[in-house]
Coordinates of C-alpha atoms and ligand atoms in Angstrom, one line a residue:
M3 CA -6.3 7.3 -78.5
K4 CA -8.2 4.7 -76.4
V5 CA -7.9 5.0 -72.7
T6 CA -9.4 2.9 -69.9
V7 CA -9.7 4.2 -66.4
I8 CA -10.3 1.8 -63.5
G9 CA -12.0 3.5 -60.6
S10 CA -14.2 6.6 -60.8
G11 CA -13.5 8.3 -57.5
Y12 CA -12.0 11.8 -57.1
V13 CA -9.0 11.0 -59.2
G14 CA -10.4 8.4 -61.6
L15 CA -13.5 10.5 -62.6
V16 CA -11.5 13.6 -63.2
T17 CA -8.8 11.7 -65.1
A18 CA -11.4 10.0 -67.3
L19 CA -13.3 13.2 -68.0
C20 CA -10.2 15.2 -68.7
F21 CA -8.8 12.6 -71.1
A22 CA -12.2 12.8 -72.9
E23 CA -11.9 16.5 -72.9
I24 CA -8.5 16.5 -74.6
G25 CA -9.9 14.2 -77.4
H26 CA -9.4 10.6 -76.3
Q27 CA -12.0 7.8 -76.3
V28 CA -12.4 6.8 -72.7
V29 CA -14.0 3.8 -70.9
A30 CA -14.4 4.3 -67.2
V31 CA -14.7 1.1 -65.1
E32 CA -16.4 1.5 -61.7
S33 CA -17.3 -1.3 -59.4
N34 CA -19.6 0.6 -57.0
S35 CA -23.0 0.1 -58.6
R36 CA -24.6 3.2 -56.9
K37 CA -21.8 5.4 -58.3
L38 CA -22.0 3.7 -61.6
R39 CA -25.7 4.3 -62.1
Q40 CA -25.4 7.9 -61.1
L41 CA -22.5 8.5 -63.6
Q42 CA -24.3 6.6 -66.4
R43 CA -27.2 9.0 -65.9
G44 CA -24.9 11.9 -66.1
N45 CA -25.0 12.9 -62.5
A46 CA -21.7 13.9 -60.8
T47 CA -20.8 11.8 -57.8
I48 CA -18.4 14.3 -56.3
H49 CA -18.5 18.0 -55.6
E50 CA -15.9 19.3 -58.0
R51 CA -15.9 22.4 -60.2
F52 CA -16.4 21.6 -63.9
V53 CA -17.2 17.9 -63.4
P54 CA -20.9 18.3 -64.1
E55 CA -20.2 20.3 -67.3
L56 CA -17.6 17.7 -68.6
L57 CA -20.0 14.8 -67.8
K58 CA -22.7 16.5 -69.8
R59 CA -20.4 17.3 -72.7
H60 CA -18.7 13.9 -73.1
L61 CA -21.1 11.2 -71.8
L62 CA -21.7 8.6 -74.5
K63 CA -19.5 10.6 -76.9
G64 CA -16.0 10.6 -75.5
I65 CA -16.7 8.6 -72.4
R66 CA -18.8 5.8 -71.2
F67 CA -19.1 4.1 -67.8
T68 CA -19.2 0.4 -67.2
S69 CA -18.8 -2.1 -64.4
S70 CA -17.2 -4.7 -66.7
I71 CA -13.5 -5.0 -67.0
A72 CA -13.9 -7.1 -70.2
D73 CA -15.9 -4.2 -71.7
G74 CA -13.2 -1.8 -70.6
M75 CA -10.4 -3.8 -72.0
Q76 CA -11.3 -3.7 -75.7
S77 CA -7.9 -2.9 -77.0
P78 CA -7.0 0.3 -75.1
D79 CA -3.7 2.0 -75.6
A80 CA -3.4 2.6 -71.9
V81 CA -5.2 1.6 -68.7
F82 CA -5.0 3.9 -65.8
V83 CA -5.4 2.3 -62.3
C84 CA -7.1 4.9 -60.1
V85 CA -8.6 2.8 -57.3
G86 CA -8.3 3.8 -53.7
T87 CA -5.2 2.9 -51.6
P88 CA -6.6 3.6 -48.1
S89 CA -4.7 3.0 -44.9
A90 CA -5.0 -0.6 -43.6
P91 CA -5.7 -1.1 -39.9
N92 CA -1.9 -1.4 -39.4
G93 CA -1.4 2.0 -41.0
A94 CA 0.2 0.8 -44.2
S95 CA -1.5 1.6 -47.5
D96 CA -3.8 -1.2 -48.6
L97 CA -2.9 -2.0 -52.2
S98 CA -5.4 -4.9 -52.5
G99 CA -7.7 -2.8 -54.7
V100 CA -4.7 -2.1 -57.1
F101 CA -3.8 -5.8 -57.3
D102 CA -7.4 -6.9 -57.8
A103 CA -7.6 -4.5 -60.7
I104 CA -4.2 -5.7 -62.1
R105 CA -5.4 -9.4 -62.0
D106 CA -8.6 -8.4 -63.8
I107 CA -6.6 -6.5 -66.4
A108 CA -4.1 -9.4 -66.9
S109 CA -6.8 -11.8 -68.2
H110 CA -8.0 -9.4 -70.8
L111 CA -4.8 -8.2 -72.4
R112 CA -5.0 -8.8 -76.2
K113 CA -2.7 -6.3 -77.6
Y114 CA 0.2 -4.1 -76.4
T115 CA -1.2 -1.9 -73.5
V116 CA 0.5 0.5 -71.1
I117 CA -0.7 -0.2 -67.6
V118 CA -0.4 3.0 -65.6
E119 CA -0.3 3.4 -61.8
K120 CA -2.1 6.6 -61.1
S121 CA -3.1 5.6 -57.6
T122 CA -0.4 6.5 -55.0
V123 CA 1.7 3.4 -54.4
A124 CA 4.9 2.7 -52.6
V125 CA 8.1 2.8 -54.5
G126 CA 8.7 -0.7 -55.9
T127 CA 5.0 -1.5 -56.5
G128 CA 5.6 -1.3 -60.3
D129 CA 7.9 -4.4 -60.0
K130 CA 5.3 -6.2 -58.0
I131 CA 2.6 -5.4 -60.6
Q132 CA 4.9 -6.7 -63.3
T133 CA 5.4 -10.0 -61.4
C134 CA 1.7 -10.2 -60.7
L135 CA 0.8 -9.8 -64.3
L136 CA 3.3 -12.4 -65.4
Q137 CA 2.8 -15.0 -62.7
K138 CA -0.7 -14.8 -61.4
G139 CA -2.3 -13.1 -64.4
G140 CA -0.4 -15.2 -66.9
A141 CA 0.0 -12.3 -69.3
D142 CA 2.4 -12.4 -72.2
P143 CA 5.3 -9.9 -71.4
S144 CA 5.3 -8.5 -74.9
L145 CA 1.7 -7.3 -74.4
F146 CA 2.3 -4.7 -71.7
S147 CA 4.5 -2.2 -70.0
V148 CA 4.0 -0.9 -66.4
A149 CA 4.3 2.8 -66.0
C150 CA 3.7 5.3 -63.2
N151 CA 2.0 8.6 -63.8
P152 CA 1.3 10.0 -60.3
E153 CA -1.5 12.5 -59.9
F154 CA -1.0 15.9 -58.3
L155 CA -4.6 17.3 -58.6
R156 CA -6.1 19.0 -55.6
E157 CA -9.7 18.4 -54.7
G158 CA -11.5 21.7 -55.2
S159 CA -9.5 22.6 -58.3
A160 CA -9.0 19.1 -59.7
V161 CA -10.2 19.7 -63.3
N162 CA -8.1 22.8 -63.7
D163 CA -5.1 21.1 -62.1
F164 CA -5.4 18.2 -64.6
L165 CA -5.9 20.3 -67.7
E166 CA -3.3 23.0 -66.7
P167 CA -0.8 21.0 -64.7
D168 CA 2.4 22.5 -63.3
R169 CA 4.1 19.2 -64.1
I170 CA 3.4 15.9 -65.7
V171 CA 5.5 13.0 -64.4
L172 CA 5.9 10.1 -66.8
G173 CA 7.6 7.2 -65.1
T174 CA 8.5 4.5 -67.5
D175 CA 11.3 2.0 -68.0
D176 CA 10.9 1.5 -71.8
S177 CA 10.6 3.9 -74.7
R178 CA 7.5 2.3 -76.1
A179 CA 5.5 3.1 -73.0
R180 CA 7.0 6.6 -72.9
D181 CA 5.9 7.3 -76.4
V182 CA 2.3 6.2 -75.6
L183 CA 2.2 8.4 -72.5
R184 CA 3.7 11.4 -74.4
E185 CA 1.1 11.0 -77.1
L186 CA -1.7 10.8 -74.6
Y187 CA -0.7 14.0 -72.9
R188 CA 0.4 15.8 -76.1
P189 CA -2.5 18.3 -76.1
L190 CA -1.5 19.4 -72.6
I191 CA 2.3 19.3 -73.2
D192 CA 2.1 21.2 -76.5
G193 CA -0.4 23.7 -75.1
D194 CA -2.9 22.8 -78.0
Y195 CA -5.7 22.1 -75.6
A196 CA -5.3 25.5 -73.7
A197 CA -5.1 27.3 -77.0
T198 CA -8.3 25.9 -78.4
S199 CA -10.5 25.4 -75.3
R200 CA -13.1 28.1 -75.0
S201 CA -14.9 26.7 -72.0
F202 CA -12.1 25.7 -69.7
K203 CA -9.6 28.6 -69.8
P204 CA -7.0 27.8 -67.3
L205 CA -7.2 29.8 -64.1
H206 CA -3.5 30.4 -64.3
R207 CA -0.8 30.0 -66.9
S208 CA 2.0 27.8 -65.8
S209 CA 5.0 26.5 -67.5
K210 CA 4.3 22.8 -68.0
V211 CA 7.3 20.6 -67.2
V212 CA 7.3 17.1 -68.4
I213 CA 9.5 15.1 -66.1
E214 CA 10.4 11.7 -67.5
T215 CA 11.7 9.3 -64.9
S216 CA 12.0 5.6 -64.1
V217 CA 8.9 3.9 -62.7
K218 CA 10.5 3.9 -59.2
S219 CA 11.4 7.5 -59.2
A220 CA 7.9 8.5 -60.3
E221 CA 6.4 6.4 -57.4
L222 CA 8.7 8.1 -54.9
I223 CA 8.1 11.6 -56.3
K224 CA 4.5 11.3 -55.3
H225 CA 5.1 10.3 -51.7
A226 CA 8.0 12.7 -51.3
S227 CA 5.8 15.6 -52.6
N228 CA 2.9 14.9 -50.2
A229 CA 5.2 14.3 -47.3
F230 CA 7.0 17.6 -48.0
L231 CA 3.8 19.6 -48.2
A232 CA 2.6 18.0 -45.0
T233 CA 5.9 18.9 -43.4
R234 CA 5.5 22.6 -44.4
I235 CA 2.0 22.6 -42.7
S236 CA 3.3 21.1 -39.5
F237 CA 6.3 23.4 -39.6
I238 CA 4.2 26.6 -39.9
N239 CA 1.8 25.2 -37.2
A240 CA 4.8 24.8 -34.9
I241 CA 5.9 28.3 -35.6
A242 CA 2.3 29.5 -35.0
N243 CA 2.5 27.9 -31.6
I244 CA 5.7 29.8 -30.8
A245 CA 4.2 33.0 -32.1
E246 CA 1.2 32.5 -29.8
A247 CA 3.4 31.9 -26.8
T248 CA 5.7 34.9 -27.4
G249 CA 3.3 37.5 -28.7
A250 CA 4.5 37.4 -32.3
D251 CA 2.0 37.3 -35.1
I252 CA 2.0 34.3 -37.5
D253 CA 0.5 36.2 -40.4
Q254 CA 3.4 38.6 -40.2
V255 CA 5.9 35.8 -39.7
A256 CA 4.5 33.6 -42.6
A257 CA 4.5 36.7 -44.9
G258 CA 8.1 37.4 -44.0
V259 CA 9.3 33.8 -44.4
G260 CA 7.3 33.1 -47.5
A261 CA 8.6 36.2 -49.3
D262 CA 11.9 34.3 -49.7
P263 CA 11.7 32.8 -53.2
R264 CA 13.7 29.8 -51.9
I265 CA 10.9 29.1 -49.5
G266 CA 7.7 30.5 -51.2
S267 CA 4.4 31.4 -49.7
Q268 CA 2.4 28.3 -50.4
F269 CA 1.4 25.9 -47.6
L270 CA 2.4 28.4 -45.0
S271 CA -1.1 28.8 -43.5
P272 CA -1.5 27.7 -39.9
G273 CA -4.6 25.9 -38.8
I274 CA -6.0 22.8 -37.2
G275 CA -3.7 20.5 -39.2
F276 CA -3.8 18.7 -42.5
G277 CA -6.2 15.9 -43.3
G278 CA -7.9 14.4 -46.3
S279 CA -7.4 11.0 -47.9
C280 CA -3.8 11.7 -49.0
F281 CA -1.5 13.5 -46.6
P282 CA -2.0 11.5 -43.5
K283 CA -1.9 8.2 -45.4
D284 CA 1.1 9.2 -47.5
V285 CA 3.2 10.5 -44.6
D286 CA 2.5 7.3 -42.8
E287 CA 3.4 5.2 -45.8
L288 CA 6.7 7.1 -46.5
R289 CA 7.7 6.5 -42.9
R290 CA 7.1 2.8 -43.4
I291 CA 9.0 2.7 -46.8
A292 CA 11.9 4.4 -45.1
E293 CA 11.8 1.9 -42.2
R294 CA 11.6 -1.1 -44.6
N295 CA 14.8 0.3 -46.3
G296 CA 16.7 0.6 -43.0
F297 CA 16.2 4.4 -42.6
C298 CA 14.5 5.9 -39.6
F299 CA 12.6 9.0 -40.9
D300 CA 11.7 10.4 -37.5
L301 CA 11.1 13.8 -39.0
L302 CA 7.8 12.4 -40.4
A303 CA 6.8 11.1 -36.9
E304 CA 7.2 14.7 -35.7
V305 CA 5.1 16.0 -38.5
Q306 CA 2.4 13.6 -37.5
R307 CA 2.7 14.5 -33.8
I308 CA 2.5 18.3 -34.5
N309 CA -0.5 17.7 -36.7
A310 CA -2.4 15.7 -34.1
G311 CA -1.5 18.4 -31.5
Q312 CA -3.2 21.2 -33.5
R313 CA -6.6 19.6 -33.0
Q314 CA -6.0 19.3 -29.3
R315 CA -4.8 22.9 -29.0
F316 CA -7.9 24.1 -30.7
L317 CA -10.1 22.2 -28.2
D318 CA -7.9 23.5 -25.3
K319 CA -8.4 27.1 -26.5
L320 CA -12.1 26.6 -26.7
K321 CA -12.2 25.1 -23.2
S322 CA -10.2 28.0 -21.8
A323 CA -12.6 30.4 -23.3
I324 CA -15.9 28.7 -22.4
G325 CA -15.1 26.1 -19.6
A326 CA -16.5 22.6 -19.7
L327 CA -18.1 21.6 -23.1
A328 CA -20.9 19.4 -21.8
G329 CA -24.3 20.8 -22.5
R330 CA -22.9 23.8 -24.4
K331 CA -24.1 24.4 -28.0
F332 CA -21.5 25.1 -30.7
A333 CA -22.0 26.3 -34.2
V334 CA -19.6 24.5 -36.5
L335 CA -18.8 25.9 -39.9
G336 CA -17.1 23.4 -42.1
L337 CA -17.0 19.6 -42.1
S338 CA -14.9 18.7 -45.2
F339 CA -11.2 18.4 -44.8
K340 CA -10.7 21.6 -46.7
G341 CA -12.9 24.1 -48.6
A342 CA -14.4 23.5 -52.0
T343 CA -14.8 19.7 -51.6
D344 CA -17.4 17.4 -50.2
D345 CA -14.6 15.0 -49.1
V346 CA -14.6 14.3 -45.3
R347 CA -12.0 11.5 -45.3
C348 CA -9.6 12.1 -42.3
S349 CA -11.1 15.6 -42.0
P350 CA -9.7 17.5 -39.0
A351 CA -13.0 19.3 -38.7
L352 CA -14.8 16.0 -38.3
A353 CA -12.3 14.8 -35.7
I354 CA -13.0 18.0 -33.7
V355 CA -16.7 17.6 -34.0
K356 CA -16.5 14.0 -32.7
R357 CA -14.5 15.2 -29.7
L358 CA -17.1 17.8 -29.0
L359 CA -19.9 15.2 -29.1
E360 CA -17.9 12.8 -27.0
E361 CA -17.6 15.5 -24.3
G362 CA -21.3 16.0 -24.2
A363 CA -21.6 19.2 -26.3
L364 CA -24.4 20.0 -28.7
V365 CA -23.4 20.9 -32.3
S366 CA -25.2 22.7 -35.0
A367 CA -23.1 22.2 -38.2
Y368 CA -23.1 23.7 -41.6
D369 CA -21.0 22.9 -44.7
P370 CA -21.8 23.9 -48.3
A371 CA -21.2 20.5 -49.7
A372 CA -20.1 17.9 -47.2
I373 CA -23.2 17.4 -45.0
D374 CA -24.3 14.2 -46.7
N375 CA -20.9 12.6 -46.4
A376 CA -20.5 13.8 -42.8
R377 CA -23.9 12.6 -41.7
H378 CA -22.7 8.9 -42.1
E379 CA -19.8 9.7 -39.8
L380 CA -21.5 11.7 -37.1
L381 CA -24.2 9.5 -35.7
S382 CA -25.3 11.3 -32.6
S383 CA -28.6 12.8 -31.4
R384 CA -26.6 15.8 -30.2
I385 CA -25.7 17.1 -33.7
E386 CA -28.1 18.9 -36.1
F387 CA -27.2 19.9 -39.6
A388 CA -28.2 23.5 -40.5
S389 CA -29.2 24.9 -43.8
S390 CA -26.9 27.9 -43.7
S391 CA -24.1 29.5 -41.7
Y392 CA -26.4 31.8 -39.9
A393 CA -28.9 29.1 -39.1
A394 CA -26.0 27.1 -37.5
I395 CA -24.8 30.2 -35.5
S396 CA -28.2 31.1 -34.1
G397 CA -28.3 30.6 -30.3
A398 CA -24.9 29.0 -30.1
D399 CA -22.5 29.5 -27.2
A400 CA -19.6 29.9 -29.6
L401 CA -18.8 29.8 -33.3
L402 CA -16.1 27.4 -34.4
I403 CA -14.7 27.8 -37.9
L404 CA -13.1 24.5 -39.0
T405 CA -12.9 24.6 -42.8
D406 CA -11.6 27.3 -45.2
W407 CA -14.7 27.6 -47.4
P408 CA -14.7 31.0 -49.1
D409 CA -18.3 31.6 -47.8
F410 CA -17.1 31.4 -44.2
A411 CA -14.6 34.2 -44.8
C412 CA -17.2 36.8 -45.6
L413 CA -19.8 36.5 -42.9
D414 CA -21.8 39.6 -41.7
L415 CA -20.0 39.9 -38.4
H416 CA -22.6 42.1 -36.8
R417 CA -25.3 39.6 -37.7
V418 CA -23.0 36.9 -36.2
R419 CA -22.7 38.9 -33.0
K420 CA -26.5 39.3 -32.7
L421 CA -27.2 35.6 -33.4
L422 CA -24.6 34.1 -31.0
A423 CA -25.8 33.6 -27.4
S424 CA -22.2 34.5 -26.3
P425 CA -19.9 36.4 -28.5
I426 CA -17.1 33.9 -28.9
V427 CA -15.5 32.8 -32.2
V428 CA -12.7 30.2 -32.3
D429 CA -11.2 30.2 -35.8
G430 CA -9.2 27.2 -36.8
R431 CA -8.4 28.6 -40.2
N432 CA -7.5 32.3 -39.5
L433 CA -10.2 33.5 -42.0
Y434 CA -10.6 36.9 -40.2
R435 CA -8.4 39.7 -39.0
P436 CA -8.5 40.0 -35.2
D437 CA -9.2 43.8 -35.4
E438 CA -12.4 43.3 -37.6
M439 CA -13.7 40.7 -35.1
H440 CA -12.9 43.1 -32.2
G441 CA -14.7 45.8 -34.1
A442 CA -17.8 43.6 -34.4
G443 CA -17.8 43.0 -30.6
L444 CA -16.6 39.4 -30.8
H445 CA -14.1 37.6 -28.6
Y446 CA -11.9 36.1 -31.3
I447 CA -9.4 33.3 -30.8
S448 CA -7.3 32.1 -33.8
I449 CA -4.1 30.4 -34.6
G450 CA -0.7 32.0 -33.9
R451 CA -2.2 35.4 -33.2
A452 CA -3.2 37.2 -30.1
A453 CA -6.7 36.6 -29.0
V454 CA -8.9 39.7 -29.0
S455 CA -11.6 40.3 -26.4
A456 CA -15.1 41.5 -27.2
T457 CA -15.1 43.9 -24.3
T458 CA -11.7 45.3 -23.8
D459 CA -10.9 48.8 -25.1
A460 CA -7.3 47.9 -25.6
E461 CA -6.2 48.2 -29.1
P462 CA -6.2 44.7 -30.6
A463 CA -3.0 43.3 -32.0
R464 CA -2.4 45.2 -35.2
I465 CA -2.3 43.0 -38.2
T466 CA -0.2 44.0 -41.1
R467 CA -2.1 42.7 -44.1
I468 CA 0.0 44.3 -46.8
A469 CA 2.3 41.4 -47.2
T470 CA -0.3 38.7 -46.9
E471 CA -2.6 40.5 -49.4
A472 CA 0.2 41.0 -51.9
I473 CA 1.0 37.3 -51.7
D474 CA -1.7 35.0 -52.9
L475 CA -2.1 32.8 -49.9
P476 CA -3.1 29.3 -50.8
A477 CA -6.1 27.2 -49.7
V478 CA -5.3 26.1 -46.2
N479 CA -3.9 22.8 -45.1
G480 CA -4.1 20.1 -47.7
Ligands
NAD522 P1 -11.8 7.1 -54.2 O1 -12.0 6.1 -53.1 O2 -12.5 8.3 -54.3 O3 -12.0 6.3 -55.6 C1 -11.7 5.0 -55.9 C2 -12.8 4.4 -56.8 O4 -12.3 3.2 -57.3 C3 -14.0 4.1 -56.0 O5 -15.1 4.7 -56.7 C4 -14.2 2.6 -56.0 O6 -15.5 2.1 -56.0 C5 -13.4 2.3 -57.3 N1 -12.9 0.9 -57.4 C6 -12.2 0.2 -56.5 N2 -11.8 -1.0 -57.0 C7 -12.2 -1.0 -58.3 C8 -12.1 -2.0 -59.3 N3 -11.4 -3.2 -59.1 N4 -12.7 -1.8 -60.5 C9 -13.4 -0.6 -60.7 N5 -13.5 0.4 -59.7 C10 -12.9 0.1 -58.5 O7 -10.2 7.4 -54.2 P2 -9.4 8.7 -54.8 O8 -9.5 9.8 -53.9 O9 -9.9 8.9 -56.2 O10 -7.9 8.2 -54.8 C11 -7.5 7.2 -55.7 C12 -6.0 7.1 -55.6 O11 -5.4 8.4 -56.1 C13 -5.4 6.9 -54.2 O12 -4.3 6.1 -54.3 C14 -5.0 8.3 -53.8 O13 -4.0 8.3 -52.8 C15 -4.6 8.9 -55.1 N6 -4.7 10.4 -55.1 C16 -5.8 11.0 -54.6 C17 -5.9 12.3 -54.7 C18 -7.1 13.1 -54.2 O14 -7.1 14.3 -54.0 N7 -8.2 12.3 -53.8 C19 -4.9 13.1 -55.4 C20 -3.8 12.4 -55.9 C21 -3.7 11.1 -55.8

């Protein structure tokens, strides 16, 4: 089938490449000329596993990139709108990019096309798109249907999530559009793709569920899903704070809570709070949607309050360990909003680094993929970007772990001890066991667990890892 994808960011690029991978002819329209040139040359614009391989495999065969909507609209069966919907200054999602794209599409409709919202949009946006196409775009109503196919991929495992989804939500209000979407996703729904693909064996087998809904329900599913996940993170962070205050251990508590199949173990990792381009924006937007509809969703305000508090608590712990921050040098490991991505949008790590710099600290930061993106956000003479974890740590007054990159969970702790000017580690992602840090002679402060001192002979809080090892704990926070 012929597919057009508008926007080649984290979602659009993965969507376009994966549709090519399952056998469709794809045109990807991207308005940013720098990104476009890079993609036309076959260079990945995001740090995402399998994207370089898919680009190499499909460029100019199953996929091509263009800046021209007219070029993209040569009788596609479906057009997927994957442009950004960032928070506007008033906190609401800015849908101007979506409606710009819709107006462009309207003037080029020549045959029946399904116009699919893949960007995350407020419930009811489908109706507005329909009106926009008819009134402002002047499109013939027999030439299109509006559908919503929300995207659930996670940065860091986006290609795998797309090709081996745990669910595919097809939101349509007419059978013609539903048939087109079913046919587009057929290789994934029937399992034909997984059966024949040699290069992209799914990391896990899941039972694919196709959920067919109305457009409005699909729109609301996406916001409800993200807000629910964000709520779990804030919930476990609140429990971690109680654990810290009472001497309980959050690892043990989370393992005990998550073992209940009605609850499950995912998204029960405490930390410095959720971030990224989706959760903060989507929680905010769902609150507004509720308000507009006469319902006060204060639970979400609390989720946001707890989330912001986690960063402050991290800084407070650092200050109580080291005193005033001005003039002290901190090694920071991690700048992206979570591991395995170069995305720094609304990164809690970046927010903490900004606070350190504002308070006069010196920072030596390392991240495996996000330094280029972070550089634009951290314009200070007091920050330097290191070439490795150990280079960042060398001579620092404390090590701060801010992102859950796998590399940061397997440091040589004795080397860390030797490189640090003072043996303090504040871990915002609980990547280590307190007893191993104690064993390496490090003063270790983490989230929801007793701090262990570098010098005391007292037995550090014993950590029962059995449960947490048996349960595959997910990537942290977002
Ligand atoms: P992004 O900012 O990375 O990508 C958007 C791209 O669209 C940019 O490259 C931009 O240049 C391009 N663009 C904007 N207007 C255009 C136009 N008129 N024509 C052509 N190109 C245009 O954003 P993203 O992270 O890919 O997110 C896109 C949407 O998907 C958002 O609504 C987001 O909430 C949602 N979403 C994101 C994720 C995620 O993990 N990033 C996951 C699920 C859903």
